[in-house]
Every structure is written in C-alpha cells, then in structure tokens.
Amino acid sequence: MEIAPGAFHLRHHLPMGTQRALAQRCRSLIDGPIPGYVPTVRGGGKMHVRMLCLGRHWNGQTYRYEPVRADFDGLPAPPLPDEFRALAAELAGSVAMRLDADLCILNYYDDDGRMGLHQDKDESERSIAAGLPVVSVSLGDTARFLFGGTRRRDHVDALLLESGDAFVFGGPARLRYHGVSRIVPGTAPPELRMSGRFNLTFRQYDI
Ligand SMILES: O=C(O)CCC(=O)C(=O)O
C-alpha cells in the first residue's frame, strides 16, 4: 500500500455505493450551472481533460489559485461540498496524515484524456512545506498513472488507478512528479453507468 515514503495507493477503497453517489455528484457538478471546461495553459496548449475547480479556482494561465475563473468566464468557483471535505479527511487519516481540504480539482477524462507529468506546487508554501497531502480519488475507467521522483528526470513508475482507488501523497512524496499517460476505455464498473473517468484531487491551500 505504501509505494514510496509518503505515497499510498489504497486499492478498491471506496465501496460501490459510495462510488455511485460520488460519480453522480461529479456529473451534476461538471454539467452544472458553473460547468467544467477545457483549460488553455500558459504556452497556449489545451489540456486533455475537462476541469472544474471547487473551493478555489486554479488559473491555467497564471498557475495560481483565485476565487473566480479569470482565465475562462469570470464565474466564481463553486463551493467544496462538505461531504467531499469529509471524504478527503477520512482518506488522509487512513494513512495517518491530516488534511482539511479547502479545494478540489475535479477532472473528467474521456477515452483520449491524459495529463502530462507535473508537480502539484501551486498551493501555499506553508502547506507544501508541511507536507500536507494531495488526496486523489478515481471513478470510472482505469487510468495508467505515472509516478516519478521530485526531479523531472527521475525514474517514473506506472501503475493502474481503478475505480474506487485512492492515492495519497504527502510528506516526503508531496512534490513528486505525476501524470496520466492514458485511459483504458470500457473499464468503468457497469454499476456506475459511465464512460470515461472522474478524478478528484483534494488539496489544502492554506494552513
Ligand atoms: O487524474 C489523476 O489521477 C491525476 C490528476 C492530477 O495529477 C492533478 O489533478 O494534478
């Protein structure tokens, strides 16, 4: 379960009922009045996910968090639901870490979805220095997840994140590079009645 110091893969952690309720919530949020969108990042390229930030908005042009979506439509980031915050705290607690999440980045990957190797380093300096974890939850299709070291050139391992898995990385693993090389279409549990993949990453900007 601890795949590297501070990095935990919790396989099949969420029961199907929880996955179903979460997937429904994700769908209604991402198709809701403040919908998910495909961000254009600093170099002008488009990301390969549909994104909706809850609690705080991550601006793909400035790589900073802000209350409104200044890089897209100026709408406010929807609030982080209480049950999402509670789930993140429970998952962190299950590996003896603490997280009082104040934001979640919800990504939807279709069959061609992917995300390049990157570090999550836009949260506050204090949060990162304290090693507060990023807590990730996967729903739907399986993803080939890449997990490297703290330098881009470090060796990268690949592992499969399946529906109901959680992945927690904090402490010495907080700044490890990670990404998604591909989605395995058609692997979502039939009970979820979905194609593609939702991933939620919970973070605590402030401490
Ligand atoms: O989809 C995933 O498993 C990873 C998402 C991610 O790296 C991020 O949102 O920063």
Tab-separated table of C-alpha atoms and ligand atoms in Angstrom:
chain	number	residue	atom	x	y	z
A	1	MET	CA	0.000	0.000	0.000
A	2	GLU	CA	2.878	2.468	0.733
A	3	ILE	CA	4.534	2.544	-2.672
A	4	ALA	CA	7.167	5.109	-1.642
A	5	PRO	CA	7.744	7.050	1.578
A	6	GLY	CA	4.653	9.225	1.998
A	7	ALA	CA	2.825	7.807	-1.065
A	8	PHE	CA	-0.042	5.378	-0.583
A	9	HIS	CA	-2.149	3.511	-3.125
A	10	LEU	CA	-5.427	2.484	-1.475
A	11	ARG	CA	-6.800	-0.085	-3.900
A	12	HIS	CA	-10.560	-0.637	-4.118
A	13	HIS	CA	-11.021	1.555	-1.083
A	14	LEU	CA	-14.446	3.024	-1.855
A	15	PRO	CA	-17.498	0.742	-1.766
A	16	MET	CA	-19.677	0.711	-4.881
A	17	GLY	CA	-22.494	2.676	-3.207
A	18	THR	CA	-20.067	5.486	-2.380
A	19	GLN	CA	-18.612	5.416	-5.892
A	20	ARG	CA	-22.084	5.630	-7.411
A	21	ALA	CA	-23.118	8.591	-5.266
A	22	LEU	CA	-19.812	10.375	-5.903
A	23	ALA	CA	-19.914	9.794	-9.655
A	24	GLN	CA	-23.465	11.190	-9.800
A	25	ARG	CA	-22.377	14.236	-7.828
A	26	CYS	CA	-19.361	14.746	-10.092
A	27	ARG	CA	-21.550	14.534	-13.184
A	28	SER	CA	-24.066	17.054	-11.908
A	29	LEU	CA	-21.284	19.430	-10.839
A	30	ILE	CA	-19.334	19.256	-14.090
A	31	ASP	CA	-22.518	19.681	-16.177
A	32	GLY	CA	-23.997	22.190	-13.714
A	33	PRO	CA	-24.586	25.943	-13.861
A	34	ILE	CA	-20.838	26.585	-13.459
A	35	PRO	CA	-19.648	23.848	-15.798
A	36	GLY	CA	-16.340	22.141	-16.346
A	37	TYR	CA	-14.245	23.368	-19.263
A	38	VAL	CA	-11.034	22.511	-21.070
A	39	PRO	CA	-8.358	24.908	-19.799
A	40	THR	CA	-5.829	26.512	-22.091
A	41	VAL	CA	-2.483	26.628	-20.328
A	42	ARG	CA	0.317	29.176	-20.359
A	43	GLY	CA	2.021	28.048	-23.573
A	44	GLY	CA	-1.328	28.172	-25.433
A	45	GLY	CA	-1.957	24.406	-25.469
A	46	LYS	CA	-5.233	22.904	-24.376
A	47	MET	CA	-5.348	20.391	-21.570
A	48	HIS	CA	-6.718	16.920	-22.321
A	49	VAL	CA	-9.268	16.906	-19.514
A	50	ARG	CA	-12.440	18.778	-18.668
A	51	MET	CA	-11.831	20.549	-15.368
A	52	LEU	CA	-13.924	22.058	-12.624
A	53	CYS	CA	-12.311	23.522	-9.513
A	54	LEU	CA	-14.283	23.598	-6.281
A	55	GLY	CA	-13.497	25.846	-3.335
A	56	ARG	CA	-10.739	27.725	-5.178
A	57	HIS	CA	-10.104	28.053	-8.872
A	58	TRP	CA	-6.777	27.075	-10.389
A	59	ASN	CA	-5.963	29.508	-13.200
A	60	GLY	CA	-4.266	27.681	-16.094
A	61	GLN	CA	-2.625	30.904	-17.330
A	62	THR	CA	-1.101	32.105	-14.060
A	63	TYR	CA	-0.869	28.761	-12.209
A	64	ARG	CA	-2.319	30.499	-9.173
A	65	TYR	CA	-5.480	29.926	-7.182
A	66	GLU	CA	-8.193	32.569	-7.156
A	67	PRO	CA	-11.889	32.870	-6.202
A	68	VAL	CA	-13.177	33.423	-9.780
A	69	ARG	CA	-12.356	31.830	-13.137
A	70	ALA	CA	-10.466	34.799	-14.578
A	71	ASP	CA	-8.893	32.645	-17.316
A	72	PHE	CA	-12.260	31.450	-18.586
A	73	ASP	CA	-15.648	33.028	-17.814
A	74	GLY	CA	-15.209	35.078	-14.641
A	75	LEU	CA	-17.684	32.902	-12.729
A	76	PRO	CA	-16.940	32.000	-9.100
A	77	ALA	CA	-15.533	28.576	-8.249
A	78	PRO	CA	-18.427	26.542	-6.805
A	79	PRO	CA	-18.025	25.705	-3.103
A	80	LEU	CA	-16.360	22.497	-1.982
A	81	PRO	CA	-19.178	20.217	-0.750
A	82	ASP	CA	-18.917	19.249	2.936
A	83	GLU	CA	-19.052	15.545	2.124
A	84	PHE	CA	-16.072	15.947	-0.222
A	85	ARG	CA	-14.068	17.601	2.554
A	86	ALA	CA	-15.027	14.811	4.960
A	87	LEU	CA	-14.038	12.114	2.462
A	88	ALA	CA	-10.630	13.722	1.905
A	89	ALA	CA	-10.002	13.926	5.671
A	90	GLU	CA	-11.009	10.277	6.111
A	91	LEU	CA	-8.719	9.105	3.306
A	92	ALA	CA	-5.772	11.105	4.626
A	93	GLY	CA	-6.498	9.810	8.129
A	94	SER	CA	-6.435	6.230	6.911
A	95	VAL	CA	-2.709	6.677	6.209
A	96	ALA	CA	-2.098	8.699	9.376
A	97	MET	CA	-1.999	12.076	7.603
A	98	ARG	CA	-4.137	15.138	8.181
A	99	LEU	CA	-5.929	17.154	5.525
A	100	ASP	CA	-8.553	19.842	5.939
A	101	ALA	CA	-9.137	20.297	2.205
A	102	ASP	CA	-10.218	23.724	1.018
A	103	LEU	CA	-10.239	22.888	-2.679
A	104	CYS	CA	-10.760	20.065	-5.087
A	105	ILE	CA	-9.811	19.833	-8.744
A	106	LEU	CA	-12.328	17.623	-10.490
A	107	ASN	CA	-11.150	16.324	-13.861
A	108	TYR	CA	-13.067	14.314	-16.420
A	109	TYR	CA	-11.031	12.198	-18.838
A	110	ASP	CA	-12.656	10.864	-21.992
A	111	ASP	CA	-11.111	7.986	-23.975
A	112	ASP	CA	-8.301	10.282	-25.153
A	113	GLY	CA	-7.818	12.038	-21.831
A	114	ARG	CA	-4.356	12.383	-20.356
A	115	MET	CA	-2.246	14.674	-18.202
A	116	GLY	CA	1.468	15.369	-18.581
A	117	LEU	CA	3.980	14.829	-15.797
A	118	HIS	CA	3.858	17.719	-13.342
A	119	GLN	CA	4.270	18.635	-9.687
A	120	ASP	CA	1.393	19.969	-7.598
A	121	LYS	CA	3.165	23.044	-6.300
A	122	ASP	CA	0.697	25.906	-6.595
A	123	GLU	CA	-0.681	25.544	-3.072
A	124	SER	CA	0.719	27.835	-0.349
A	125	GLU	CA	4.377	27.492	0.636
A	126	ARG	CA	3.337	26.629	4.169
A	127	SER	CA	1.029	23.855	3.034
A	128	ILE	CA	3.705	22.307	0.838
A	129	ALA	CA	6.443	22.748	3.454
A	130	ALA	CA	4.219	20.995	5.995
A	131	GLY	CA	3.859	18.102	3.557
A	132	LEU	CA	0.070	18.241	3.672
A	133	PRO	CA	-1.021	15.544	1.256
A	134	VAL	CA	-2.808	15.599	-2.051
A	135	VAL	CA	-5.634	13.058	-1.860
A	136	SER	CA	-6.798	11.644	-5.183
A	137	VAL	CA	-9.938	9.594	-5.857
A	138	SER	CA	-10.590	7.732	-9.114
A	139	LEU	CA	-14.013	6.799	-10.516
A	140	GLY	CA	-14.917	5.105	-13.781
A	141	ASP	CA	-12.402	3.944	-16.362
A	142	THR	CA	-8.965	2.782	-15.252
A	143	ALA	CA	-6.054	5.186	-15.712
A	144	ARG	CA	-2.389	4.464	-16.294
A	145	PHE	CA	-0.929	6.724	-13.640
A	146	LEU	CA	2.693	7.833	-13.699
A	147	PHE	CA	4.556	8.479	-10.500
A	148	GLY	CA	8.106	9.788	-10.579
A	149	GLY	CA	10.537	11.453	-8.222
A	150	THR	CA	10.993	15.046	-7.159
A	151	ARG	CA	13.058	15.850	-10.272
A	152	ARG	CA	11.593	15.637	-13.749
A	153	ARG	CA	14.426	13.382	-14.920
A	154	ASP	CA	13.889	10.837	-12.131
A	155	HIS	CA	12.677	7.337	-12.905
A	156	VAL	CA	8.899	7.117	-13.401
A	157	ASP	CA	6.783	4.128	-12.358
A	158	ALA	CA	3.423	3.339	-13.955
A	159	LEU	CA	0.518	1.934	-12.000
A	160	LEU	CA	-3.149	1.418	-12.727
A	161	LEU	CA	-5.669	3.510	-10.819
A	162	GLU	CA	-9.023	1.760	-10.920
A	163	SER	CA	-12.463	2.946	-9.960
A	164	GLY	CA	-12.730	3.285	-6.196
A	165	ASP	CA	-8.981	3.614	-5.687
A	166	ALA	CA	-7.481	6.448	-3.699
A	167	PHE	CA	-3.934	7.687	-3.947
A	168	VAL	CA	-2.448	9.862	-1.223
A	169	PHE	CA	0.913	11.589	-1.442
A	170	GLY	CA	2.243	13.855	1.259
A	171	GLY	CA	5.274	14.366	3.486
A	172	PRO	CA	8.418	13.426	1.531
A	173	ALA	CA	6.295	12.494	-1.516
A	174	ARG	CA	4.366	15.782	-1.733
A	175	LEU	CA	6.342	17.200	-4.642
A	176	ARG	CA	6.809	14.050	-6.662
A	177	TYR	CA	6.066	14.335	-10.365
A	178	HIS	CA	2.950	12.525	-11.545
A	179	GLY	CA	0.591	12.371	-14.513
A	180	VAL	CA	-1.765	10.153	-16.502
A	181	SER	CA	-0.458	8.617	-19.731
A	182	ARG	CA	-3.747	7.096	-20.825
A	183	ILE	CA	-7.224	5.891	-20.002
A	184	VAL	CA	-8.288	2.286	-20.553
A	185	PRO	CA	-11.697	2.725	-22.249
A	186	GLY	CA	-14.579	0.474	-21.292
A	187	THR	CA	-13.214	-0.489	-17.869
A	188	ALA	CA	-15.615	1.530	-15.693
A	189	PRO	CA	-17.744	-0.679	-13.411
A	190	PRO	CA	-21.155	-1.188	-15.087
A	191	GLU	CA	-22.868	-0.098	-11.853
A	192	LEU	CA	-21.607	3.449	-12.470
A	193	ARG	CA	-23.244	3.618	-15.910
A	194	MET	CA	-20.494	5.883	-17.159
A	195	SER	CA	-17.753	6.020	-19.713
A	196	GLY	CA	-14.553	7.918	-19.085
A	197	ARG	CA	-13.035	8.757	-15.740
A	198	PHE	CA	-13.513	11.261	-12.966
A	199	ASN	CA	-10.572	12.126	-10.809
A	200	LEU	CA	-10.841	14.312	-7.760
A	201	THR	CA	-7.724	15.738	-6.148
A	202	PHE	CA	-8.209	17.341	-2.770
A	203	ARG	CA	-5.679	19.810	-1.502
A	204	GLN	CA	-5.342	22.272	1.363
A	205	TYR	CA	-4.129	25.637	0.071
A	206	ASP	CA	-3.846	27.250	3.480
A	207	ILE	CA	-2.932	26.013	6.902
B	1	LIG	O1	-6.024	12.084	-12.732
B	1	LIG	C1	-5.144	11.798	-11.933
B	1	LIG	O2	-5.048	10.690	-11.409
B	1	LIG	C2	-4.095	12.835	-11.604
B	1	LIG	C3	-4.624	14.236	-11.620
B	1	LIG	C4	-3.556	15.242	-11.345
B	1	LIG	O3	-2.405	14.957	-11.424
B	1	LIG	C5	-3.910	16.608	-10.976
B	1	LIG	O4	-5.111	16.960	-10.980
B	1	LIG	O5	-2.982	17.381	-10.684
